[in-house]
């Protein structure tokens, strides 16, 4: 099978990107990251990619907070296509994806979300889980559609909510699960699977 050609988009720290890149380097994932693209010039994800010699690009997001202007989103899509990306991985990308990207990569955009969707879509899902008092939460990798955290679910990992958890401790536990899940979904796709990885 040819290597999976990935474009990664992120706005923040980039720990999920790092886990994916490590899986590639260590031979667990037959893929290559063709471009890391960010709306945030100071994002850790850009620094991580640069340190690994992976091409990076920052395209300023324009005037909206929660989405890109359509012409700017078209430039994102062009940059990813020009780089040879066949799949787009949202690794902490904090804006809603609209038509220009969805149409450029139909059914080929993946997102990781820090809850067991359909529970707790949107921001700070770990805080939502704490506030709801659920005994467990987790993370979800799903295909991206035009909604917010609504696309078809590919894989999930559960984590317990423990007595005394703060938003930070719960988020950290979820992130550990994220780092073990995203590359497995990609590795399944890379070997011709549909990305549906069973619960561990
Ligand atoms: C993750 O918790 C992910 O679920 C959410 O954004 C966060 C990104 O973290 N979509 P990082 O930048 O990968 O460290």
CSV table of C-alpha atoms and ligand atoms in Angstrom, one decimal:
chain,number,residue,atom,x,y,z
A,1,UNK,CA,0.0,0.0,0.0
A,2,UNK,CA,1.3,3.5,-0.7
A,3,UNK,CA,1.9,5.8,2.2
A,4,UNK,CA,-1.0,7.9,3.5
A,5,UNK,CA,-0.4,11.5,2.5
A,6,UNK,CA,-1.5,13.7,5.4
A,7,UNK,CA,-2.1,17.4,5.8
A,8,UNK,CA,-2.4,18.4,9.4
A,9,UNK,CA,-4.2,21.5,10.6
A,10,UNK,CA,-3.9,22.8,14.2
A,11,UNK,CA,-4.2,26.0,16.2
A,12,UNK,CA,-2.4,25.1,19.5
A,13,UNK,CA,0.1,22.9,21.3
A,14,UNK,CA,0.2,20.1,18.8
A,15,UNK,CA,0.5,17.1,21.1
A,16,UNK,CA,-1.8,15.0,18.9
A,17,UNK,CA,0.3,16.0,15.9
A,18,UNK,CA,3.4,14.9,17.8
A,19,UNK,CA,1.9,11.5,18.6
A,20,UNK,CA,1.1,11.0,15.0
A,21,UNK,CA,4.5,12.0,13.8
A,22,UNK,CA,6.1,9.7,16.4
A,23,UNK,CA,4.0,6.8,15.1
A,24,UNK,CA,5.3,7.5,11.6
A,25,UNK,CA,8.9,7.8,12.8
A,26,UNK,CA,8.7,4.6,14.8
A,27,UNK,CA,7.2,2.7,11.9
A,28,UNK,CA,3.7,2.2,13.5
A,29,UNK,CA,2.0,4.3,10.8
A,30,UNK,CA,2.7,4.1,7.1
A,31,UNK,CA,2.1,7.8,6.3
A,32,UNK,CA,3.9,11.1,5.7
A,33,UNK,CA,2.9,14.5,6.8
A,34,UNK,CA,3.1,16.7,3.7
A,35,UNK,CA,2.2,20.0,5.4
A,36,UNK,CA,1.3,21.4,8.8
A,37,UNK,CA,-1.0,24.3,8.4
A,38,UNK,CA,-2.1,26.7,11.2
A,39,UNK,CA,-4.3,29.8,11.6
A,40,UNK,CA,-2.1,30.8,14.6
A,41,UNK,CA,1.5,31.9,13.9
A,42,UNK,CA,2.5,31.2,17.5
A,43,UNK,CA,1.1,27.7,17.6
A,44,UNK,CA,3.3,25.0,19.2
A,45,UNK,CA,2.3,22.6,16.4
A,46,UNK,CA,4.2,24.8,13.9
A,47,UNK,CA,7.3,24.7,16.0
A,48,UNK,CA,7.0,20.9,16.5
A,49,UNK,CA,6.8,20.4,12.8
A,50,UNK,CA,9.7,22.7,12.0
A,51,UNK,CA,11.9,20.9,14.5
A,52,UNK,CA,11.1,17.7,12.6
A,53,UNK,CA,11.8,19.2,9.2
A,54,UNK,CA,8.2,18.9,8.1
A,55,UNK,CA,6.9,21.8,5.8
A,56,UNK,CA,4.8,24.3,7.7
A,57,UNK,CA,2.5,27.2,6.7
A,58,UNK,CA,0.7,29.9,8.6
A,59,UNK,CA,-2.2,31.5,6.8
A,60,UNK,CA,-3.8,34.4,8.8
A,61,UNK,CA,-7.4,33.5,9.4
A,62,UNK,CA,-9.1,36.8,8.6
A,63,UNK,CA,-11.7,38.6,10.6
A,64,UNK,CA,-13.9,35.8,12.0
A,65,UNK,CA,-13.2,34.0,15.3
A,66,UNK,CA,-14.9,30.6,14.8
A,67,UNK,CA,-14.4,30.1,11.0
A,68,UNK,CA,-12.3,31.2,8.1
A,69,UNK,CA,-13.5,33.6,5.5
A,70,UNK,CA,-14.4,31.6,2.4
A,71,UNK,CA,-11.6,32.9,0.2
A,72,UNK,CA,-9.1,32.2,3.0
A,73,UNK,CA,-10.5,28.7,3.5
A,74,UNK,CA,-10.1,28.1,-0.3
A,75,UNK,CA,-6.4,29.1,0.1
A,76,UNK,CA,-6.1,26.6,2.9
A,77,UNK,CA,-7.6,23.9,0.7
A,78,UNK,CA,-5.2,24.9,-2.2
A,79,UNK,CA,-2.2,24.8,0.0
A,80,UNK,CA,-3.1,21.3,1.3
A,81,UNK,CA,-3.8,20.0,-2.3
A,82,UNK,CA,-0.6,21.6,-3.6
A,83,UNK,CA,1.4,19.9,-0.9
A,84,UNK,CA,0.0,16.5,-2.1
A,85,UNK,CA,-2.2,15.9,1.0
A,86,UNK,CA,-4.9,13.3,0.4
A,87,UNK,CA,-6.3,13.3,3.9
A,88,UNK,CA,-6.7,16.2,6.3
A,89,UNK,CA,-6.1,15.7,10.0
A,90,UNK,CA,-7.6,18.3,12.4
A,91,UNK,CA,-5.3,18.1,15.4
A,92,UNK,CA,-6.6,20.8,17.7
A,93,UNK,CA,-7.8,23.1,14.9
A,94,UNK,CA,-10.2,25.5,16.6
A,95,UNK,CA,-12.5,26.6,13.8
A,96,UNK,CA,-15.5,25.2,12.1
A,97,UNK,CA,-14.7,23.7,8.7
A,98,UNK,CA,-16.9,24.9,5.8
A,99,UNK,CA,-17.5,24.2,2.1
A,100,UNK,CA,-14.1,25.1,0.6
A,101,UNK,CA,-12.3,22.4,2.6
A,102,UNK,CA,-15.2,19.9,2.8
A,103,UNK,CA,-15.5,20.0,-1.0
A,104,UNK,CA,-11.7,19.7,-1.6
A,105,UNK,CA,-11.5,16.7,0.7
A,106,UNK,CA,-14.9,15.0,0.6
A,107,UNK,CA,-15.1,12.3,3.4
A,108,UNK,CA,-11.3,12.7,4.0
A,109,UNK,CA,-11.2,15.1,6.9
A,110,UNK,CA,-10.7,13.7,10.3
A,111,UNK,CA,-11.1,15.4,13.7
A,112,UNK,CA,-10.3,14.3,17.3
A,113,UNK,CA,-12.7,15.6,20.0
A,114,UNK,CA,-12.2,15.3,23.7
A,115,UNK,CA,-15.4,13.5,24.6
A,116,UNK,CA,-17.5,10.5,23.8
A,117,UNK,CA,-19.5,12.1,21.0
A,118,UNK,CA,-22.4,12.7,20.6
A,119,UNK,CA,-22.0,13.8,24.2
A,120,UNK,CA,-20.4,17.2,24.9
A,121,UNK,CA,-19.7,18.7,21.4
A,122,UNK,CA,-18.1,22.1,21.3
A,123,UNK,CA,-15.6,23.8,23.5
A,124,UNK,CA,-13.9,22.5,26.7
A,125,UNK,CA,-15.7,19.1,26.5
A,126,UNK,CA,-13.8,17.9,29.6
A,127,UNK,CA,-15.3,20.7,31.7
A,128,UNK,CA,-18.8,19.9,30.2
A,129,UNK,CA,-18.2,16.3,31.4
A,130,UNK,CA,-17.2,17.3,34.9
A,131,UNK,CA,-20.2,19.7,35.2
A,132,UNK,CA,-22.5,16.9,34.0
A,133,UNK,CA,-21.1,14.5,36.7
A,134,UNK,CA,-20.7,11.6,34.3
A,135,UNK,CA,-18.6,8.6,35.6
A,136,UNK,CA,-16.6,8.3,32.3
A,137,UNK,CA,-15.8,10.4,29.3
A,138,UNK,CA,-13.1,10.0,26.6
A,139,UNK,CA,-12.2,11.0,23.1
A,140,UNK,CA,-13.6,10.4,19.6
A,141,UNK,CA,-12.1,10.4,16.1
A,142,UNK,CA,-14.7,11.2,13.5
A,143,UNK,CA,-15.1,12.3,9.9
A,144,UNK,CA,-15.8,16.0,9.6
A,145,UNK,CA,-19.1,17.2,8.1
A,146,UNK,CA,-20.7,20.7,8.0
A,147,UNK,CA,-21.8,20.5,11.7
A,148,UNK,CA,-19.9,21.0,14.9
A,149,UNK,CA,-18.4,17.7,16.0
A,150,UNK,CA,-21.2,15.8,14.2
A,151,UNK,CA,-19.7,13.7,11.5
A,152,UNK,CA,-19.6,9.9,11.4
A,153,UNK,CA,-17.8,8.4,14.4
A,154,UNK,CA,-14.8,6.1,13.5
A,155,UNK,CA,-13.3,5.3,16.9
A,156,UNK,CA,-13.5,6.1,20.6
A,157,UNK,CA,-11.6,5.6,23.8
A,158,UNK,CA,-13.1,5.8,27.3
A,159,UNK,CA,-11.4,7.3,30.3
A,160,UNK,CA,-12.8,7.4,33.9
A,161,UNK,CA,-13.7,10.6,35.6
A,162,UNK,CA,-12.1,10.3,39.0
A,163,UNK,CA,-13.1,11.9,42.4
A,164,UNK,CA,-11.2,15.1,42.8
A,165,UNK,CA,-10.6,15.6,39.1
A,166,UNK,CA,-10.0,19.2,38.0
A,167,UNK,CA,-10.6,20.3,34.4
A,168,UNK,CA,-6.8,20.0,33.9
A,169,UNK,CA,-6.4,16.5,35.3
A,170,UNK,CA,-9.3,15.2,33.3
A,171,UNK,CA,-8.1,16.9,30.1
A,172,UNK,CA,-4.7,15.4,30.6
A,173,UNK,CA,-6.1,11.9,31.0
A,174,UNK,CA,-8.2,12.4,27.8
A,175,UNK,CA,-5.2,13.6,25.9
A,176,UNK,CA,-3.2,10.5,26.8
A,177,UNK,CA,-6.1,8.5,25.3
A,178,UNK,CA,-6.1,10.8,22.2
A,179,UNK,CA,-2.4,10.2,21.6
A,180,UNK,CA,-3.0,6.4,21.6
A,181,UNK,CA,-6.1,6.6,19.4
A,182,UNK,CA,-5.5,9.0,16.5
A,183,UNK,CA,-2.5,7.2,14.9
A,184,UNK,CA,-4.3,3.8,15.2
A,185,UNK,CA,-7.2,5.2,13.1
A,186,UNK,CA,-4.7,6.5,10.5
A,187,UNK,CA,-2.8,3.3,10.5
A,188,UNK,CA,-6.0,1.4,9.8
A,189,UNK,CA,-6.8,3.8,6.9
A,190,UNK,CA,-3.2,3.3,5.7
A,191,UNK,CA,-3.7,-0.4,5.4
A,192,UNK,CA,-7.0,-0.1,3.5
A,193,UNK,CA,-9.3,-0.1,6.4
A,194,UNK,CA,-12.2,2.3,7.1
A,195,UNK,CA,-10.6,3.7,10.2
A,196,UNK,CA,-13.1,2.1,12.5
A,197,UNK,CA,-10.8,0.9,15.4
A,198,UNK,CA,-12.5,-1.1,18.2
A,199,UNK,CA,-12.4,0.1,21.8
A,200,UNK,CA,-9.2,-1.1,23.5
B,1,LIG,C1,-7.3,18.1,21.9
B,1,LIG,O1,-7.7,17.9,23.2
B,1,LIG,C2,-8.3,17.7,20.9
B,1,LIG,O2,-9.3,16.8,21.3
B,1,LIG,C3,-9.0,19.1,20.7
B,1,LIG,O3,-8.0,20.0,20.8
B,1,LIG,C4,-7.0,19.5,21.6
B,1,LIG,C5,-5.7,19.7,20.9
B,1,LIG,O4,-4.6,19.5,21.7
B,1,LIG,N1,-9.7,19.1,19.4
B,1,LIG,P1,-3.1,19.4,21.0
B,1,LIG,O5,-2.9,20.7,20.3
B,1,LIG,O6,-3.1,18.2,20.0
B,1,LIG,O7,-2.2,19.2,22.1
